[in-house]
Amino acid sequence: MNAVDIIRAKRGGGELSDEQIDWVVDGYTRGVVADEQMAALAMAIALRGMTGREVARWTLAMIASGERLDLSTVDRPTVDKHSTGGVGDKITLALTPLVAACGAAVPQLSGRGLGHTGGTLDKLESVPGFRTELSNQEFLGQLRGVGAAICAAGAGLAPADRKLYALRDVTGTVDSIPLIASSIMSKKIAEGTGALVLDVKVGSGAFMTSVQPARELATTMVELGAAHGVRTVAVLTGMQSPLGRAVGNAVEVAEAVEVLAGGGPPDVVELTLALAREMLALAGLPGVDPAAALRDGRAMDAWRALVRAQGGDPDAPLPQAPETEVIRSTSDGYLSDVDAYQIGVAAWLLGAGRARKEDPVSAGAGVLLHRLPGNPVRAGDPLLELRADKPDRIPAARTAAERALTLGAQPPAPRPLVLDRVGGSGE
Ligand code: URA
């Protein structure tokens, strides 16, 4: 077996054998297959695609590259959620304690932001003291006690994906359906969850900008879950404009806490409840009403317990960036659109995201929307606010944020948040 033959086979549109896939994934994990060889293969896969059998085997090989967690000592049903990544997507922060408060256990292994999309771990680290690195023992202990943990995947879990994801990020091979599906599902299957709800984002702020490829990605992941005994449902949701009003780190935590307190922007509440219902149904708790747990404070109690268990102080003030600038409307009319991608870029330029994976992020930087798509506006009204630690971050972010805004004479047609569903009874 050698890497060059495998690259050439895929480059020519051929189908890789199980033996070739096992060999190349294992070889890459151990350093026998070089980065440049895997980069070439990833590009060939991105251009040529993979058959269902190839994706299934690739996923299996990535799971086999590391350990598989055993959650059988957790006495509640386990169910996790994964989003393919968006702008202002703070859903995990409120959803995880909410579902735990409703009786399931949520083993949430999350990632960091890269490029224009935010990462749950970066957001949580803006809570003073919060630790995102837990040992397997701590992770299991917290699932048994609090019923939820949100932390980084340990180094032993799908190490092939850890290495490959970093390589894809710098070689233009992230947005490939077989590579995304196998990356997400190898981690989720290795984490040991019994059930999984996937939030597949569609729109300018997502990897998938239209419904058709998003549905294909969703179907691929649902099939991979089913093949490994993980009950999996995917929900396709809009990411044309950011979720809620806040995009950044601490600002998103503050918005998630508003939701846990029974308030928050309507789209964030709607999506949190829709995903909670899917998760509870998959966990075998279909009659439990998550809206009641938001109303009566049980979800907030679970959040506070989760933050404390991971070393954080739920009462500590969140960091705030000192430099602010407000962008105002130049005319009367309606805010027709706020483009998610441009707002993600603005937040990233302000310091909320990183250009390379080793860069630090600013806890306080980000964008706050003062008006939402569809709102009427008058000339001079504040539309959004930029926040940064340093003034030199503002001008470039301002250009991106201004590009995000479209004003019109008529209100825009309402856009549904939940676009489709794949798997389970709705298949
Ligand atoms: N999230 C992942 O974990 N992997 C991908 O490839 C894309 C999004």
Short mmCIF file of C-alpha atoms and ligand atoms in Angstrom, two decimals:
data_model
loop_
_atom_site.label_atom_id
_atom_site.label_comp_id
_atom_site.label_asym_id
_atom_site.label_seq_id
_atom_site.Cartn_x
_atom_site.Cartn_y
_atom_site.Cartn_z
CA MET A 1 0.00 0.00 0.00
CA ASN A 2 1.31 3.50 -0.64
CA ALA A 3 -0.18 6.97 -0.33
CA VAL A 4 0.59 8.09 -3.89
CA ASP A 5 -1.46 5.25 -5.43
CA ILE A 6 -4.37 6.06 -3.13
CA ILE A 7 -4.24 9.78 -4.01
CA ARG A 8 -4.07 8.97 -7.72
CA ALA A 9 -6.98 6.54 -7.47
CA LYS A 10 -9.21 9.15 -5.83
CA ARG A 11 -7.96 11.93 -8.11
CA GLY A 12 -9.11 9.81 -11.06
CA GLY A 13 -12.59 9.39 -9.54
CA GLY A 14 -12.06 5.81 -8.36
CA GLU A 15 -13.58 4.19 -5.28
CA LEU A 16 -11.14 3.42 -2.44
CA SER A 17 -11.20 -0.06 -0.90
CA ASP A 18 -11.74 -0.64 2.84
CA GLU A 19 -8.08 -1.66 3.13
CA GLN A 20 -6.87 1.52 1.44
CA ILE A 21 -9.02 3.72 3.71
CA ASP A 22 -7.93 1.92 6.89
CA TRP A 23 -4.29 2.12 5.86
CA VAL A 24 -4.26 5.82 4.93
CA VAL A 25 -6.22 7.02 8.00
CA ASP A 26 -4.10 4.93 10.37
CA GLY A 27 -0.89 5.97 8.58
CA TYR A 28 -1.80 9.64 8.79
CA THR A 29 -2.61 9.40 12.52
CA ARG A 30 0.78 7.76 13.16
CA GLY A 31 2.73 10.20 10.95
CA VAL A 32 3.61 7.60 8.29
CA VAL A 33 1.45 9.40 5.71
CA ALA A 34 2.72 13.00 5.45
CA ASP A 35 0.59 16.16 5.78
CA GLU A 36 1.12 17.03 2.11
CA GLN A 37 -0.08 13.57 1.06
CA MET A 38 -3.20 13.79 3.21
CA ALA A 39 -3.78 17.35 1.94
CA ALA A 40 -3.70 16.07 -1.65
CA LEU A 41 -6.05 13.22 -0.78
CA ALA A 42 -8.45 15.57 1.04
CA MET A 43 -8.53 17.79 -2.05
CA ALA A 44 -9.19 14.78 -4.29
CA ILE A 45 -12.05 13.74 -1.95
CA ALA A 46 -13.41 17.32 -1.92
CA LEU A 47 -13.43 17.34 -5.76
CA ARG A 48 -14.48 13.74 -6.46
CA GLY A 49 -16.66 12.90 -3.45
CA MET A 50 -17.08 9.50 -1.82
CA THR A 51 -19.60 6.69 -2.09
CA GLY A 52 -21.75 5.79 0.93
CA ARG A 53 -19.52 2.80 1.61
CA GLU A 54 -16.36 4.91 1.51
CA VAL A 55 -17.77 7.53 3.94
CA ALA A 56 -18.90 4.78 6.32
CA ARG A 57 -15.45 3.15 6.26
CA TRP A 58 -13.62 6.49 6.57
CA THR A 59 -15.73 7.31 9.64
CA LEU A 60 -15.03 3.89 11.14
CA ALA A 61 -11.29 4.33 10.55
CA MET A 62 -11.34 7.73 12.27
CA ILE A 63 -13.24 6.27 15.27
CA ALA A 64 -10.69 3.42 15.40
CA SER A 65 -7.81 5.93 15.49
CA GLY A 66 -8.57 6.57 19.19
CA GLU A 67 -10.61 5.56 22.21
CA ARG A 68 -14.39 5.17 22.51
CA LEU A 69 -15.99 6.46 25.69
CA ASP A 70 -18.31 4.16 27.62
CA LEU A 71 -21.23 6.11 29.11
CA SER A 72 -23.07 3.00 30.37
CA THR A 73 -22.54 4.02 34.02
CA VAL A 74 -24.62 7.17 33.47
CA ASP A 75 -28.08 6.26 34.74
CA ARG A 76 -30.01 8.71 32.55
CA PRO A 77 -30.53 8.38 28.77
CA THR A 78 -27.73 10.23 26.94
CA VAL A 79 -28.41 12.60 24.06
CA ASP A 80 -26.15 15.17 22.42
CA LYS A 81 -26.58 17.94 19.86
CA HIS A 82 -24.15 19.17 17.24
CA SER A 83 -24.35 22.22 15.03
CA THR A 84 -22.44 22.37 11.75
CA GLY A 85 -21.46 25.93 12.70
CA GLY A 86 -22.98 29.36 12.33
CA VAL A 87 -22.88 33.01 13.38
CA GLY A 88 -24.36 33.90 16.77
CA ASP A 89 -25.07 30.22 17.36
CA LYS A 90 -25.10 30.10 21.16
CA ILE A 91 -27.82 27.44 21.27
CA THR A 92 -25.64 24.81 23.00
CA LEU A 93 -25.15 27.09 26.02
CA ALA A 94 -28.82 27.16 27.00
CA LEU A 95 -29.89 23.88 25.38
CA THR A 96 -27.44 21.64 27.27
CA PRO A 97 -28.57 22.60 30.82
CA LEU A 98 -32.20 22.77 29.63
CA VAL A 99 -32.20 19.16 28.41
CA ALA A 100 -30.36 18.05 31.55
CA ALA A 101 -33.03 19.80 33.65
CA CYS A 102 -35.63 17.73 31.75
CA GLY A 103 -34.09 14.40 32.78
CA ALA A 104 -31.57 13.41 30.08
CA ALA A 105 -27.77 13.51 30.33
CA VAL A 106 -25.97 15.66 27.73
CA PRO A 107 -22.34 14.69 26.93
CA GLN A 108 -21.49 17.81 24.96
CA LEU A 109 -18.01 17.76 23.40
CA SER A 110 -17.59 21.09 21.65
CA GLY A 111 -15.11 22.91 19.48
CA ARG A 112 -13.48 26.28 19.07
CA GLY A 113 -14.28 28.92 16.52
CA LEU A 114 -12.30 29.14 13.34
CA GLY A 115 -12.72 31.68 10.58
CA HIS A 116 -16.06 33.49 10.69
CA THR A 117 -17.92 30.89 12.80
CA GLY A 118 -17.84 30.97 16.59
CA GLY A 119 -16.99 28.09 18.91
CA THR A 120 -18.79 27.06 22.09
CA LEU A 121 -15.55 26.56 24.06
CA ASP A 122 -14.34 30.11 23.33
CA LYS A 123 -17.70 31.48 24.45
CA LEU A 124 -17.68 29.49 27.70
CA GLU A 125 -14.12 30.54 28.53
CA SER A 126 -15.39 34.11 28.84
CA VAL A 127 -17.09 32.98 32.09
CA PRO A 128 -14.49 33.70 34.80
CA GLY A 129 -12.84 30.46 35.98
CA PHE A 130 -14.61 28.14 33.50
CA ARG A 131 -12.51 25.08 32.56
CA THR A 132 -13.13 23.47 29.17
CA GLU A 133 -10.52 20.70 29.56
CA LEU A 134 -11.94 17.82 31.62
CA SER A 135 -10.47 14.37 32.14
CA ASN A 136 -12.64 11.40 31.11
CA GLN A 137 -13.27 10.77 34.83
CA GLU A 138 -14.42 14.36 35.43
CA PHE A 139 -16.60 14.24 32.30
CA LEU A 140 -18.32 11.03 33.44
CA GLY A 141 -18.65 12.24 37.03
CA GLN A 142 -20.34 15.41 35.85
CA LEU A 143 -22.77 13.52 33.62
CA ARG A 144 -23.74 11.38 36.60
CA GLY A 145 -24.08 14.37 38.94
CA VAL A 146 -25.15 17.54 37.09
CA GLY A 147 -26.42 15.62 34.03
CA ALA A 148 -24.39 17.70 31.58
CA ALA A 149 -20.86 18.72 30.68
CA ILE A 150 -19.59 21.00 27.91
CA CYS A 151 -15.91 20.50 27.23
CA ALA A 152 -13.22 19.88 24.63
CA ALA A 153 -12.85 16.40 23.17
CA GLY A 154 -9.90 14.70 24.91
CA ALA A 155 -6.75 14.05 22.88
CA GLY A 156 -7.56 10.33 22.78
CA LEU A 157 -10.86 10.76 20.95
CA ALA A 158 -10.74 10.47 17.13
CA PRO A 159 -7.15 11.83 16.89
CA ALA A 160 -7.27 11.29 13.10
CA ASP A 161 -10.03 13.90 12.89
CA ARG A 162 -8.19 16.36 15.12
CA LYS A 163 -5.19 16.23 12.78
CA LEU A 164 -7.20 16.16 9.57
CA TYR A 165 -9.53 19.00 10.58
CA ALA A 166 -6.57 21.32 11.20
CA LEU A 167 -5.11 20.33 7.82
CA ARG A 168 -8.42 20.82 5.99
CA ASP A 169 -8.78 24.25 7.54
CA VAL A 170 -5.62 25.50 5.84
CA THR A 171 -6.05 23.65 2.52
CA GLY A 172 -9.53 24.78 1.43
CA THR A 173 -11.05 21.34 2.04
CA VAL A 174 -13.46 22.03 4.91
CA ASP A 175 -16.66 22.29 2.89
CA SER A 176 -16.78 18.73 1.54
CA ILE A 177 -19.84 16.64 2.46
CA PRO A 178 -18.02 13.32 3.07
CA LEU A 179 -15.26 15.04 5.04
CA ILE A 180 -17.66 17.09 7.21
CA ALA A 181 -19.98 14.11 7.82
CA SER A 182 -17.17 11.73 8.81
CA SER A 183 -15.49 14.41 10.96
CA ILE A 184 -18.60 15.19 12.98
CA MET A 185 -19.91 11.65 13.26
CA SER A 186 -16.57 10.03 14.19
CA LYS A 187 -16.35 12.34 17.23
CA LYS A 188 -19.97 11.89 18.24
CA ILE A 189 -19.92 8.11 17.89
CA ALA A 190 -16.61 7.87 19.78
CA GLU A 191 -18.03 10.05 22.57
CA GLY A 192 -20.53 7.28 23.31
CA THR A 193 -23.83 9.20 23.19
CA GLY A 194 -26.96 7.09 22.76
CA ALA A 195 -28.75 9.66 20.60
CA LEU A 196 -27.85 12.75 18.62
CA VAL A 197 -29.65 15.75 17.16
CA LEU A 198 -27.79 17.54 14.35
CA ASP A 199 -28.47 21.18 13.58
CA VAL A 200 -27.41 21.52 9.95
CA LYS A 201 -27.08 25.22 9.18
CA VAL A 202 -28.05 26.58 5.76
CA GLY A 203 -27.27 30.06 4.46
CA SER A 204 -24.55 32.64 3.94
CA GLY A 205 -23.13 32.16 7.45
CA ALA A 206 -22.90 28.35 7.15
CA PHE A 207 -20.66 25.85 5.33
CA MET A 208 -23.73 24.82 3.32
CA THR A 209 -25.24 27.85 1.61
CA SER A 210 -28.25 26.09 0.03
CA VAL A 211 -30.79 23.47 1.13
CA GLN A 212 -29.92 20.67 -1.31
CA PRO A 213 -26.31 20.04 -0.20
CA ALA A 214 -27.36 20.60 3.43
CA ARG A 215 -29.98 17.83 3.05
CA GLU A 216 -27.37 15.56 1.52
CA LEU A 217 -25.00 16.25 4.43
CA ALA A 218 -27.84 15.64 6.92
CA THR A 219 -28.82 12.35 5.27
CA THR A 220 -25.20 11.15 5.21
CA MET A 221 -24.80 11.89 8.94
CA VAL A 222 -28.16 10.35 9.93
CA GLU A 223 -27.20 7.15 8.06
CA LEU A 224 -23.78 7.06 9.74
CA GLY A 225 -25.41 7.45 13.16
CA ALA A 226 -27.91 4.67 12.45
CA ALA A 227 -25.14 2.34 11.24
CA HIS A 228 -23.37 2.77 14.61
CA GLY A 229 -26.45 2.40 16.82
CA VAL A 230 -26.76 6.15 17.60
CA ARG A 231 -30.38 7.30 17.14
CA THR A 232 -29.86 10.41 14.98
CA VAL A 233 -32.14 13.15 13.67
CA ALA A 234 -31.04 16.21 11.67
CA VAL A 235 -32.84 19.52 11.53
CA LEU A 236 -31.98 21.99 8.76
CA THR A 237 -32.12 25.56 10.06
CA GLY A 238 -31.59 28.98 8.48
CA MET A 239 -28.27 30.79 8.83
CA GLN A 240 -28.85 33.65 6.39
CA SER A 241 -28.78 36.15 9.25
CA PRO A 242 -27.17 35.67 12.68
CA LEU A 243 -29.06 33.92 15.47
CA GLY A 244 -30.32 36.40 18.04
CA ARG A 245 -28.77 39.81 18.66
CA ALA A 246 -25.30 38.92 19.97
CA VAL A 247 -22.27 37.61 18.03
CA GLY A 248 -19.02 37.07 19.91
CA ASN A 249 -18.05 35.31 23.12
CA ALA A 250 -19.17 36.95 26.41
CA VAL A 251 -22.01 38.74 24.57
CA GLU A 252 -23.37 35.35 23.44
CA VAL A 253 -23.09 33.88 26.95
CA ALA A 254 -25.08 36.86 28.26
CA GLU A 255 -27.78 36.23 25.64
CA ALA A 256 -27.95 32.50 26.47
CA VAL A 257 -28.36 33.40 30.17
CA GLU A 258 -31.27 35.68 29.18
CA VAL A 259 -32.91 32.66 27.51
CA LEU A 260 -32.33 30.56 30.64
CA ALA A 261 -33.95 33.34 32.65
CA GLY A 262 -37.10 33.03 30.52
CA GLY A 263 -36.37 35.92 28.07
CA GLY A 264 -34.04 36.26 25.09
CA PRO A 265 -34.59 36.85 21.36
CA PRO A 266 -37.53 34.90 19.86
CA ASP A 267 -35.43 32.99 17.26
CA VAL A 268 -32.95 31.76 19.90
CA VAL A 269 -35.81 30.63 22.16
CA GLU A 270 -37.64 28.96 19.24
CA LEU A 271 -34.59 27.00 18.09
CA THR A 272 -33.57 26.06 21.64
CA LEU A 273 -37.04 24.63 22.32
CA ALA A 274 -37.30 22.89 18.91
CA LEU A 275 -33.95 21.14 19.43
CA ALA A 276 -34.76 20.33 23.07
CA ARG A 277 -37.99 18.61 21.97
CA GLU A 278 -36.09 16.57 19.37
CA MET A 279 -33.47 15.58 21.95
CA LEU A 280 -36.01 14.62 24.60
CA ALA A 281 -38.01 12.54 22.10
CA LEU A 282 -34.85 10.67 21.04
CA ALA A 283 -33.93 10.17 24.72
CA GLY A 284 -37.29 8.48 25.35
CA LEU A 285 -38.74 11.48 27.25
CA PRO A 286 -41.25 12.75 24.67
CA GLY A 287 -43.86 14.10 27.11
CA VAL A 288 -41.50 16.43 28.99
CA ASP A 289 -42.11 20.12 28.23
CA PRO A 290 -38.81 22.06 27.97
CA ALA A 291 -40.66 25.42 27.92
CA ALA A 292 -41.80 24.73 31.51
CA ALA A 293 -38.17 24.15 32.60
CA LEU A 294 -37.22 27.56 31.15
CA ARG A 295 -40.17 29.24 32.86
CA ASP A 296 -39.77 27.77 36.32
CA GLY A 297 -35.99 28.21 36.67
CA ARG A 298 -34.94 24.53 36.51
CA ALA A 299 -32.89 25.15 33.36
CA MET A 300 -31.15 28.11 35.03
CA ASP A 301 -30.37 25.98 38.09
CA ALA A 302 -28.81 23.34 35.81
CA TRP A 303 -26.72 26.02 34.05
CA ARG A 304 -25.43 27.33 37.38
CA ALA A 305 -24.59 23.80 38.52
CA LEU A 306 -22.77 23.09 35.24
CA VAL A 307 -20.74 26.32 35.41
CA ARG A 308 -19.77 25.69 39.05
CA ALA A 309 -18.85 22.05 38.35
CA GLN A 310 -16.41 23.27 35.67
CA GLY A 311 -14.79 25.84 37.97
CA GLY A 312 -16.72 28.90 36.75
CA ASP A 313 -18.53 31.56 38.73
CA PRO A 314 -22.07 32.01 37.38
CA ASP A 315 -22.42 35.30 39.31
CA ALA A 316 -19.19 36.93 38.13
CA PRO A 317 -19.59 39.85 35.71
CA LEU A 318 -18.71 38.91 32.12
CA PRO A 319 -15.83 40.74 30.39
CA GLN A 320 -16.77 43.80 28.33
CA ALA A 321 -14.67 45.27 25.53
CA PRO A 322 -13.85 48.96 26.13
CA GLU A 323 -14.03 50.21 22.51
CA THR A 324 -17.49 50.55 20.99
CA GLU A 325 -18.87 52.02 17.80
CA VAL A 326 -22.49 52.26 16.70
CA ILE A 327 -23.58 52.01 13.05
CA ARG A 328 -26.76 53.96 12.31
CA SER A 329 -29.39 53.79 9.62
CA THR A 330 -28.88 56.16 6.69
CA SER A 331 -32.56 56.19 5.68
CA ASP A 332 -36.14 55.46 6.74
CA GLY A 333 -37.64 52.07 5.82
CA TYR A 334 -37.05 48.49 6.92
CA LEU A 335 -33.99 46.50 7.78
CA SER A 336 -34.38 43.91 4.98
CA ASP A 337 -31.34 41.76 5.70
CA VAL A 338 -28.41 41.32 8.06
CA ASP A 339 -26.00 38.99 6.29
CA ALA A 340 -24.67 36.31 8.64
CA TYR A 341 -21.37 35.83 6.84
CA GLN A 342 -20.44 39.53 6.90
CA ILE A 343 -21.42 39.84 10.57
CA GLY A 344 -19.30 36.75 11.32
CA VAL A 345 -16.38 38.38 9.53
CA ALA A 346 -16.94 41.64 11.46
CA ALA A 347 -16.94 39.78 14.82
CA TRP A 348 -13.82 37.90 13.76
CA LEU A 349 -12.05 41.16 12.76
CA LEU A 350 -13.02 42.67 16.12
CA GLY A 351 -11.08 39.85 17.82
CA ALA A 352 -13.89 37.44 18.77
CA GLY A 353 -12.46 34.78 16.41
CA ARG A 354 -9.02 33.63 15.40
CA ALA A 355 -7.11 33.52 12.11
CA ARG A 356 -4.96 30.53 13.11
CA LYS A 357 -5.91 27.85 15.57
CA GLU A 358 -3.24 28.87 18.10
CA ASP A 359 -4.37 32.54 18.22
CA PRO A 360 -6.07 33.86 21.41
CA VAL A 361 -9.60 35.30 21.20
CA SER A 362 -11.01 38.37 22.91
CA ALA A 363 -13.71 37.53 25.45
CA GLY A 364 -15.44 40.92 25.21
CA ALA A 365 -15.28 41.61 21.46
CA GLY A 366 -18.25 41.13 19.15
CA VAL A 367 -21.28 42.60 17.44
CA LEU A 368 -24.63 43.50 19.02
CA LEU A 369 -27.61 43.94 16.71
CA HIS A 370 -29.88 46.78 17.85
CA ARG A 371 -32.37 46.04 15.06
CA LEU A 372 -33.29 42.68 13.56
CA PRO A 373 -34.24 41.81 9.96
CA GLY A 374 -37.81 42.96 9.33
CA ASN A 375 -37.72 45.80 11.90
CA PRO A 376 -38.85 49.27 10.73
CA VAL A 377 -36.06 51.87 11.00
CA ARG A 378 -35.70 55.66 10.86
CA ALA A 379 -32.63 57.53 9.58
CA GLY A 380 -30.22 57.87 12.52
CA ASP A 381 -31.51 54.82 14.42
CA PRO A 382 -28.75 52.60 15.82
CA LEU A 383 -28.59 49.37 13.77
CA LEU A 384 -25.68 47.59 15.40
CA GLU A 385 -22.78 48.06 17.77
CA LEU A 386 -19.18 46.91 17.35
CA ARG A 387 -17.13 46.06 20.43
CA ALA A 388 -13.35 45.53 20.54
CA ASP A 389 -10.44 45.62 22.97
CA LYS A 390 -8.41 47.94 20.72
CA PRO A 391 -9.60 50.85 18.53
CA ASP A 392 -7.58 49.68 15.50
CA ARG A 393 -9.87 46.63 15.24
CA ILE A 394 -12.90 48.80 14.46
CA PRO A 395 -12.44 50.25 10.90
CA ALA A 396 -12.15 46.95 8.97
CA ALA A 397 -14.96 45.42 11.06
CA ARG A 398 -17.09 48.47 10.30
CA THR A 399 -16.66 47.90 6.56
CA ALA A 400 -17.77 44.25 6.88
CA ALA A 401 -20.70 45.16 9.15
CA GLU A 402 -21.89 47.86 6.75
CA ARG A 403 -21.79 45.31 3.92
CA ALA A 404 -24.02 43.05 6.01
CA LEU A 405 -26.86 45.56 6.21
CA THR A 406 -29.56 45.93 3.53
CA LEU A 407 -32.24 48.58 3.95
CA GLY A 408 -35.46 48.51 1.90
CA ALA A 409 -38.73 50.39 1.47
CA GLN A 410 -40.88 47.29 2.18
CA PRO A 411 -40.70 44.75 5.00
CA PRO A 412 -38.91 41.56 3.85
CA ALA A 413 -40.85 38.28 3.57
CA PRO A 414 -40.57 36.37 6.87
CA ARG A 415 -37.98 33.58 6.77
CA PRO A 416 -38.74 30.28 8.51
CA LEU A 417 -36.07 29.18 10.99
CA VAL A 418 -36.61 25.42 10.72
CA LEU A 419 -36.36 24.45 7.03
CA ASP A 420 -36.47 20.65 7.03
CA ARG A 421 -35.90 17.53 9.09
CA VAL A 422 -34.15 14.26 8.23
CA GLY A 423 -34.38 11.01 10.16
CA GLY A 424 -36.61 9.64 12.91
CA SER A 425 -40.37 9.63 12.32
CA GLY A 426 -40.16 12.65 9.96
CA GLU A 427 -37.96 10.88 7.42
N1 URA B 1 -17.49 20.53 12.40
C1 URA B 1 -16.68 19.44 12.54
O1 URA B 1 -16.50 18.93 13.62
N2 URA B 1 -16.09 18.95 11.43
C2 URA B 1 -16.27 19.49 10.22
O2 URA B 1 -15.70 19.00 9.27
C3 URA B 1 -17.11 20.63 10.09
C4 URA B 1 -17.73 21.12 11.20
#
